[in-house]
Coordinates of C-alpha atoms and ligand atoms in Angstrom, one line a residue:
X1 CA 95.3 100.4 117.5
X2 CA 93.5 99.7 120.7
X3 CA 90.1 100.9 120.1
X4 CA 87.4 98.7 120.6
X5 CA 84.8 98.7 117.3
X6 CA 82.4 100.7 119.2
X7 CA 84.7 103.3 119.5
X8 CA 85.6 103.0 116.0
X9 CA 81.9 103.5 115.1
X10 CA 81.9 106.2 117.2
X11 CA 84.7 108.2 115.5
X12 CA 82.9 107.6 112.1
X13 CA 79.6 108.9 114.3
X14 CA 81.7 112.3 114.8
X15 CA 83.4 112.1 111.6
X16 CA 86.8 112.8 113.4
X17 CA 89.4 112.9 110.9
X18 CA 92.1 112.8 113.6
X19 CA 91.4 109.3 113.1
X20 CA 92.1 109.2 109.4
X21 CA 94.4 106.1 108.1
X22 CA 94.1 104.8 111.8
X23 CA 91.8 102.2 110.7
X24 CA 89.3 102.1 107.9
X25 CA 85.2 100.8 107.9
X26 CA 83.9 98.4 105.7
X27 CA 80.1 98.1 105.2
X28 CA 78.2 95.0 104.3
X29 CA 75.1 96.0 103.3
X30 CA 76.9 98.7 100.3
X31 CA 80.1 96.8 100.3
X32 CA 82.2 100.2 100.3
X33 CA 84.8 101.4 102.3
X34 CA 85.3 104.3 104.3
X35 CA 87.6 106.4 106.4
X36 CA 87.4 108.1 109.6
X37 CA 85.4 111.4 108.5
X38 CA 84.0 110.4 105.7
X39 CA 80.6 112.8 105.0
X40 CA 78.6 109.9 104.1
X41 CA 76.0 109.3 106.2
X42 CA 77.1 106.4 109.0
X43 CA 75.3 103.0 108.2
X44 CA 74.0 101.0 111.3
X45 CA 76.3 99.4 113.3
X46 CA 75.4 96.0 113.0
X47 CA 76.6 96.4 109.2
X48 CA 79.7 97.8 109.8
X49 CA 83.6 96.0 109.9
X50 CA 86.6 97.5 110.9
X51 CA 89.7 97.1 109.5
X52 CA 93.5 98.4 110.3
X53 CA 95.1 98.8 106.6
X54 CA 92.8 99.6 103.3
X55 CA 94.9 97.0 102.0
X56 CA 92.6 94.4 104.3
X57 CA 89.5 96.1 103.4
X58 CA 90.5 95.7 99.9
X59 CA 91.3 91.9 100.4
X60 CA 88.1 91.0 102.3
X61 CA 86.1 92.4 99.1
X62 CA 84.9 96.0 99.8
X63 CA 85.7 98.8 96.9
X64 CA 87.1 102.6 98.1
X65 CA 84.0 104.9 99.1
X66 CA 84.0 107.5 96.1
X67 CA 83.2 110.4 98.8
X68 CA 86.1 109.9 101.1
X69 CA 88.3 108.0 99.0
X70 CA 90.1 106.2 101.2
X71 CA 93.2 104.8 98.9
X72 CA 94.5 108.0 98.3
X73 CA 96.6 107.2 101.2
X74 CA 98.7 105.7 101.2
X75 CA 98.4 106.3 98.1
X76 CA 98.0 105.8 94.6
X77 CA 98.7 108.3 92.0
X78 CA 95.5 108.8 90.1
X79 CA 95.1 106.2 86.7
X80 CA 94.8 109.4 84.4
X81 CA 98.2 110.9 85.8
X82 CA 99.7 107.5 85.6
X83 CA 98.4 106.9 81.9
X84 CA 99.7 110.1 81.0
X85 CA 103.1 109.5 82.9
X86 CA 103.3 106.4 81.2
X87 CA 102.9 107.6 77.9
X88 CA 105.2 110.2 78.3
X89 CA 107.7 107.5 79.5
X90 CA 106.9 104.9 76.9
X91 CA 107.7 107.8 73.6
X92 CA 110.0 110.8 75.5
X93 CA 111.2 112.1 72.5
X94 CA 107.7 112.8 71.3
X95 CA 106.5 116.8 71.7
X96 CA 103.2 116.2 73.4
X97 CA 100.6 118.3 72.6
X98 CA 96.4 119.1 73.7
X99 CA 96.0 116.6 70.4
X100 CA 97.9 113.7 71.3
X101 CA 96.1 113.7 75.0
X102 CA 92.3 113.8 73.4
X103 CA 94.0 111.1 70.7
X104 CA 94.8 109.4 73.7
X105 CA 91.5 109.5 75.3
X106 CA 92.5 112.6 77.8
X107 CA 90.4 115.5 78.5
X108 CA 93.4 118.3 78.4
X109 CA 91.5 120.6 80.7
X110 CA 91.4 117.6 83.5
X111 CA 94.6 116.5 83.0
X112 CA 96.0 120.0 83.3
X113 CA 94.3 120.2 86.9
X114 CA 95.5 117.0 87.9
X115 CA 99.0 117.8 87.0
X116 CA 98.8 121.0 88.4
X117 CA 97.2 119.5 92.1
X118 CA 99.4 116.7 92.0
X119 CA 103.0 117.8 90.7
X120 CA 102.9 121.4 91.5
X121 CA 103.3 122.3 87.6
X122 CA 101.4 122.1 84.7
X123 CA 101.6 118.6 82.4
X124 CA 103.7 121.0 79.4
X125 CA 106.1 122.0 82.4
X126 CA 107.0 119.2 83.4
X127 CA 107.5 117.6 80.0
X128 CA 109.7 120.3 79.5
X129 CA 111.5 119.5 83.2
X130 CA 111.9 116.3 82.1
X131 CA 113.6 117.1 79.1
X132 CA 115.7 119.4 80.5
X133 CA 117.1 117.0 82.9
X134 CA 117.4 114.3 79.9
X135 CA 119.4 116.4 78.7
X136 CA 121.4 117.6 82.0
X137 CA 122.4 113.6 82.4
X138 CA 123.4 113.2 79.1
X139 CA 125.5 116.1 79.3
X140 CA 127.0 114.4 82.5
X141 CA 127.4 111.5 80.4
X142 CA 130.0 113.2 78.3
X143 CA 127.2 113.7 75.4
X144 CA 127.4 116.8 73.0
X145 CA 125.9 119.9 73.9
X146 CA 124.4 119.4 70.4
X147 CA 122.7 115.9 71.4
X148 CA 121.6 117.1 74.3
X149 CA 120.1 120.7 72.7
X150 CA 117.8 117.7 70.7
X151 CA 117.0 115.8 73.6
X152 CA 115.8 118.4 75.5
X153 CA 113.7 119.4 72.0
X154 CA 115.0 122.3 71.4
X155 CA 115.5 123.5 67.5
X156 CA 117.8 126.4 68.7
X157 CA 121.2 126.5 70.4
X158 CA 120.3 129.6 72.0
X159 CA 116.8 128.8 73.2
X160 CA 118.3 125.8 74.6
X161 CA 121.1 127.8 76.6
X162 CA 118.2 129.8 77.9
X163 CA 116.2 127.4 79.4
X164 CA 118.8 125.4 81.1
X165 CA 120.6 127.9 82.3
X166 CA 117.0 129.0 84.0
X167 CA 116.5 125.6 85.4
X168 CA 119.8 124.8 86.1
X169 CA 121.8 128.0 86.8
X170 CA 124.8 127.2 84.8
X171 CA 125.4 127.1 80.4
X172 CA 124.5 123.3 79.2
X173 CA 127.8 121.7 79.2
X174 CA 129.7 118.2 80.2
X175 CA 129.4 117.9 83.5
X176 CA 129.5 114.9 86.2
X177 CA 127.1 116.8 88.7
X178 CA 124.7 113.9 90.0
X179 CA 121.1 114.8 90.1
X180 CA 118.5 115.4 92.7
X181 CA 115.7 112.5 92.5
X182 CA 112.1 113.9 93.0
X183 CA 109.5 111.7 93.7
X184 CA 105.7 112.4 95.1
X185 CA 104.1 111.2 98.4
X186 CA 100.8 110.7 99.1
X187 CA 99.4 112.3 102.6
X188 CA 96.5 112.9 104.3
X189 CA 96.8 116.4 103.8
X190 CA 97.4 115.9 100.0
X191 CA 100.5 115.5 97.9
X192 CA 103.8 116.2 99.5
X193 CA 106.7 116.9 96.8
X194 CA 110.3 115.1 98.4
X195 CA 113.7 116.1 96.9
X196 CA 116.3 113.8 98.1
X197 CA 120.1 112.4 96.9
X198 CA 121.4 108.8 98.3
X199 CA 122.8 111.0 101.9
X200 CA 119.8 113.7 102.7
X201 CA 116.9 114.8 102.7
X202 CA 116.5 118.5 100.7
X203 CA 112.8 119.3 100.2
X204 CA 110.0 118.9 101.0
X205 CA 106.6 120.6 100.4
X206 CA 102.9 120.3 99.8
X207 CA 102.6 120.2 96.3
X208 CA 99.9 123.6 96.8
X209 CA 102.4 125.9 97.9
X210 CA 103.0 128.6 95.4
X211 CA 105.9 129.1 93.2
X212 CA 106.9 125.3 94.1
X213 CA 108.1 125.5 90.5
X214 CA 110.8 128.7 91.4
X215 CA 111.7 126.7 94.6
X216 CA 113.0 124.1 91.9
X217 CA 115.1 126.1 89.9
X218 CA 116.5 127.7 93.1
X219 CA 117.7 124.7 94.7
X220 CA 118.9 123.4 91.2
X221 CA 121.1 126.3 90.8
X222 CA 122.3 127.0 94.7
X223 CA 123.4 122.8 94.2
X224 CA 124.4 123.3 90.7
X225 CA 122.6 119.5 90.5
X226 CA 119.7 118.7 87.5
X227 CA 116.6 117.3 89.2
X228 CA 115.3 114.2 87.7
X229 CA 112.5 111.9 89.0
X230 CA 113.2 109.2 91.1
X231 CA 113.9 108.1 94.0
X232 CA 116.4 106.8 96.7
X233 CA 116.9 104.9 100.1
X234 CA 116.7 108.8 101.6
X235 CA 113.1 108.6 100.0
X236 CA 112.2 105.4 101.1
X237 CA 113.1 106.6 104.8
X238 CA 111.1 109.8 104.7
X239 CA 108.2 108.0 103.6
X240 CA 108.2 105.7 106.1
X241 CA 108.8 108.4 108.6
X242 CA 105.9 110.6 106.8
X243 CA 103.4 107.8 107.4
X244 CA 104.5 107.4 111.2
X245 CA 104.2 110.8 111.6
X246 CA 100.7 111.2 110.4
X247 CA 99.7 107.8 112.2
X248 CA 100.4 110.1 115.6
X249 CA 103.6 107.1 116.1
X250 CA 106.4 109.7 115.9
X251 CA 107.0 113.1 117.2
X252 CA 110.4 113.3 115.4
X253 CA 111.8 112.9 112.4
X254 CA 115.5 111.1 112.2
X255 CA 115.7 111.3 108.2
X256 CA 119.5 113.2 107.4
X257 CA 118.5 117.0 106.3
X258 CA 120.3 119.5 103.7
X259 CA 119.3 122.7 105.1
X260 CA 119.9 125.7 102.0
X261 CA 120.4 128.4 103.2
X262 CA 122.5 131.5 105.2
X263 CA 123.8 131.1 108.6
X264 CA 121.2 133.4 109.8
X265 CA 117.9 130.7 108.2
X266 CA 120.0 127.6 109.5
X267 CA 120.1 129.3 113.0
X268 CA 115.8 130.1 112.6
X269 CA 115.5 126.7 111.4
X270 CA 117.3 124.9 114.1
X271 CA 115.1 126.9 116.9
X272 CA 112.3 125.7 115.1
X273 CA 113.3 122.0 114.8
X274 CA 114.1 122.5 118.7
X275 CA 110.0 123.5 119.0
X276 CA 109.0 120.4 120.9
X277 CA 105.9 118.6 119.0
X278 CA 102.4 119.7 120.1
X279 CA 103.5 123.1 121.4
X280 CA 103.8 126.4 119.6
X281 CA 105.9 129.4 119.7
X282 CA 105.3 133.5 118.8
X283 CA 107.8 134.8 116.2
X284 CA 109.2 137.0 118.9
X285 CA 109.6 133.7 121.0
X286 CA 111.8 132.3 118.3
X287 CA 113.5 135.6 117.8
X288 CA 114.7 135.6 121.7
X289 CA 115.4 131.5 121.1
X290 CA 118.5 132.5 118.8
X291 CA 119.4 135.4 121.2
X292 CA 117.8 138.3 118.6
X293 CA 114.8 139.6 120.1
X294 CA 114.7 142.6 117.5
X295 CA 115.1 140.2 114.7
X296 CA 111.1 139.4 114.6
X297 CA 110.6 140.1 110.7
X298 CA 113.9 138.8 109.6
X299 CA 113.0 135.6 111.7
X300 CA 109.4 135.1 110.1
X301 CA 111.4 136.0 106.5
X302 CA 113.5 132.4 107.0
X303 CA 110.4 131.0 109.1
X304 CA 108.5 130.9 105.3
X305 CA 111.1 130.4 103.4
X306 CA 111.8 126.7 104.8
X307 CA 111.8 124.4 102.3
X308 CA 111.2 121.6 104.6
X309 CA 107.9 121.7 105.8
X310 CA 107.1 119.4 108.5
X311 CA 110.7 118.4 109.1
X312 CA 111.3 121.8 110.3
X313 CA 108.2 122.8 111.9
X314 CA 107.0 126.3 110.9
X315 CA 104.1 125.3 111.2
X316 CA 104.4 125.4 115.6
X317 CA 104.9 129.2 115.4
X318 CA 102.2 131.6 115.4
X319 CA 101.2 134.8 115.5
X320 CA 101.6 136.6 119.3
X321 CA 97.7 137.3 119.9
X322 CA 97.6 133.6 119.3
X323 CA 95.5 133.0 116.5
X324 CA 96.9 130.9 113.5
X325 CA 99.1 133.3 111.1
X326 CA 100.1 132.2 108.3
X327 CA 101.3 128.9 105.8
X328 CA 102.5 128.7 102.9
X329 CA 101.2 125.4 102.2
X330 CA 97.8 126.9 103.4
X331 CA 96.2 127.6 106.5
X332 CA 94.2 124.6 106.5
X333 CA 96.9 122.3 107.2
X334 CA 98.3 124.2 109.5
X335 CA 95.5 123.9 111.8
X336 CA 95.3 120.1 111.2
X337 CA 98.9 119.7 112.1
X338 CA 98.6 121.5 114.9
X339 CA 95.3 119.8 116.4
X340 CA 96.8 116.4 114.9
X341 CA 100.1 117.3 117.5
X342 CA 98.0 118.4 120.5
X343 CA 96.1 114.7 119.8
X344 CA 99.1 112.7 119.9
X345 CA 101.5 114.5 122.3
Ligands
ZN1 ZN1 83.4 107.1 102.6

């Protein structure tokens, strides 16, 4: 970080969010902390200390601005999710219900908003996720189907068979297929769902694109692999990657990828990946990149079906009159990624 503390102040003065996680401001006369674009109103400047990590802001005695909230990145899951996670966790053969969360002290209707904004699902899907991939590992384990059927809380055989076969694509029986870890990221841009096993990297998505929940199921079943939550050294690498990347420090990612999908997708997604960062391409560009120039449609088809946002850059192509077209994680981001690439090129 090499800009001076007036130029700091300057990019809280123009509330440029390029800046965000850059560097954060404390202020001494409120004793809060902000980030780069926060709406608040900018205090004087003789009040005003700059730090580079939140952490340090934390340290030196400032609490997180509630307005721009400036710890949700890197960041922290927030304490209702956790206590719910946690309870989950601490009593997983337990059938939750809206009861036990107000017996708990949980507003249902909150917590069903943060689990849906967070996780992609609602808090009773992913109980039942969970369950169903309880059940998955004990299966692995050389459990009975019968066991299992329980574990996953199931009173019927053929309920049971149902659902897994749903999730998982195959009849609940032994098998030794390892499972998929999911774990959740924190972002500027919100939070980023990762899907990874010890070798590669296999999803990867804002948490707001729709039907995140199908994509699941789908790359359960092509994998014929449970997914679990958790996380591996894949994970860790991503992360650490994902936080460069939004710092402006990298311009690719080196993180091992398992691309699912035809010959015809993988060949879309390569031209994509070959999109250099900060530029953009039409969908007829990228057609005539893989030597199909009639192939627009079927190219934006496997443009929006990538399952690795970011990684593989969909969001560099756009439409041919030049204005933004579309994203499945929401045009928003798209024209943040895009500015945010043009910034750091
Ligand atoms: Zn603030």
């Amino acid at each position: 970080m090499t800009l001076s503390d007036q130029e700091q102040y300057d990019v809280f003065v123009r509330r440029d969010t390029r800046y965000d996680m850059a560097f954060f401001m404390g202020v001494k006369s409120t004793g809060i902390f902000c980030r780069p674009g926060c709406p608040a109103r900018t205090p004087k400047r003789e009040n005003c200390v700059f730090y580079e990590t939140a952490d340090a802001a934390l340290k030196a005695g400032y609490r997180p601005c509630k307005r721009c909230h400036p710890m949700n990145f890197p960041g922290q899951t927030s304490p209702l999710i956790r206590k719910l996670i946690n309870l989950v966790e601490s009593d997983p053969d337990r059938r939750w219900s809206e009861k036990d969360l107000i017996a708990n002290g949980i507003d249902p209707s909150t917590a069903r908003r943060q689990f849906k904004s967070r996780f992609g699902m609602t808090f009773s899907q992913y109980v039942r996720n969970r369950n169903l991939a309880r059940a998955a590992t004990q299966l692995g384990e050389g459990d009975k189907v019968i066991d299992a059927q329980l574990t996953a809380g199931f009173d019927s055989p053929s309920g049971f068979r149902t659902a897994f076969a749903k999730t998982f694509g195959t009849a609940p029986k032994k098998s030794k297929a390892e499972p998929l870890l999911v774990e959740w990221l924190d972002s500027p841009l919100g939070p980023i769902i990762v899907i990874c096993d010890d070798s590669h990297l296999y999803l990867l998505e804002f948490t707001v694109r729709k039907n995140i929940q199908r994509q699941f199921e789908r790359l359960s079943k092509q994998h014929k692999r449970p997914i679990l939550p958790g996380r591996t050294e894949i994970t860790e690498q991503i992360r650490d990657e994902l936080i460069d990347y939004f710092h402006g420090d990298i311009t690719q990612f080196k993180t091992p990828l398992k691309m699912t999908g035809t010959d015809f997708q993988q060949s879309v997604w390569q031209a994509l990946i070959d999109i250099p960062y900060g530029q953009t391409r039409s969908y007829a560009e990228l057609a005539a990149s893989i030597g199909n120039e009639k192939a627009v449609r079927a190219v934006a088809g496997s443009n929006a079906s990538n399952g690795l946002a970011l990684i593989i850059p969909c969001h560099r192509v756009i439409n041919k009159c030049g204005n933004l077209g579309g994203y499945a994680g929401g045009l928003d981001k798209k024209e943040w990624l895009l500015a945010h690439e043009r910034q750091h090129a």
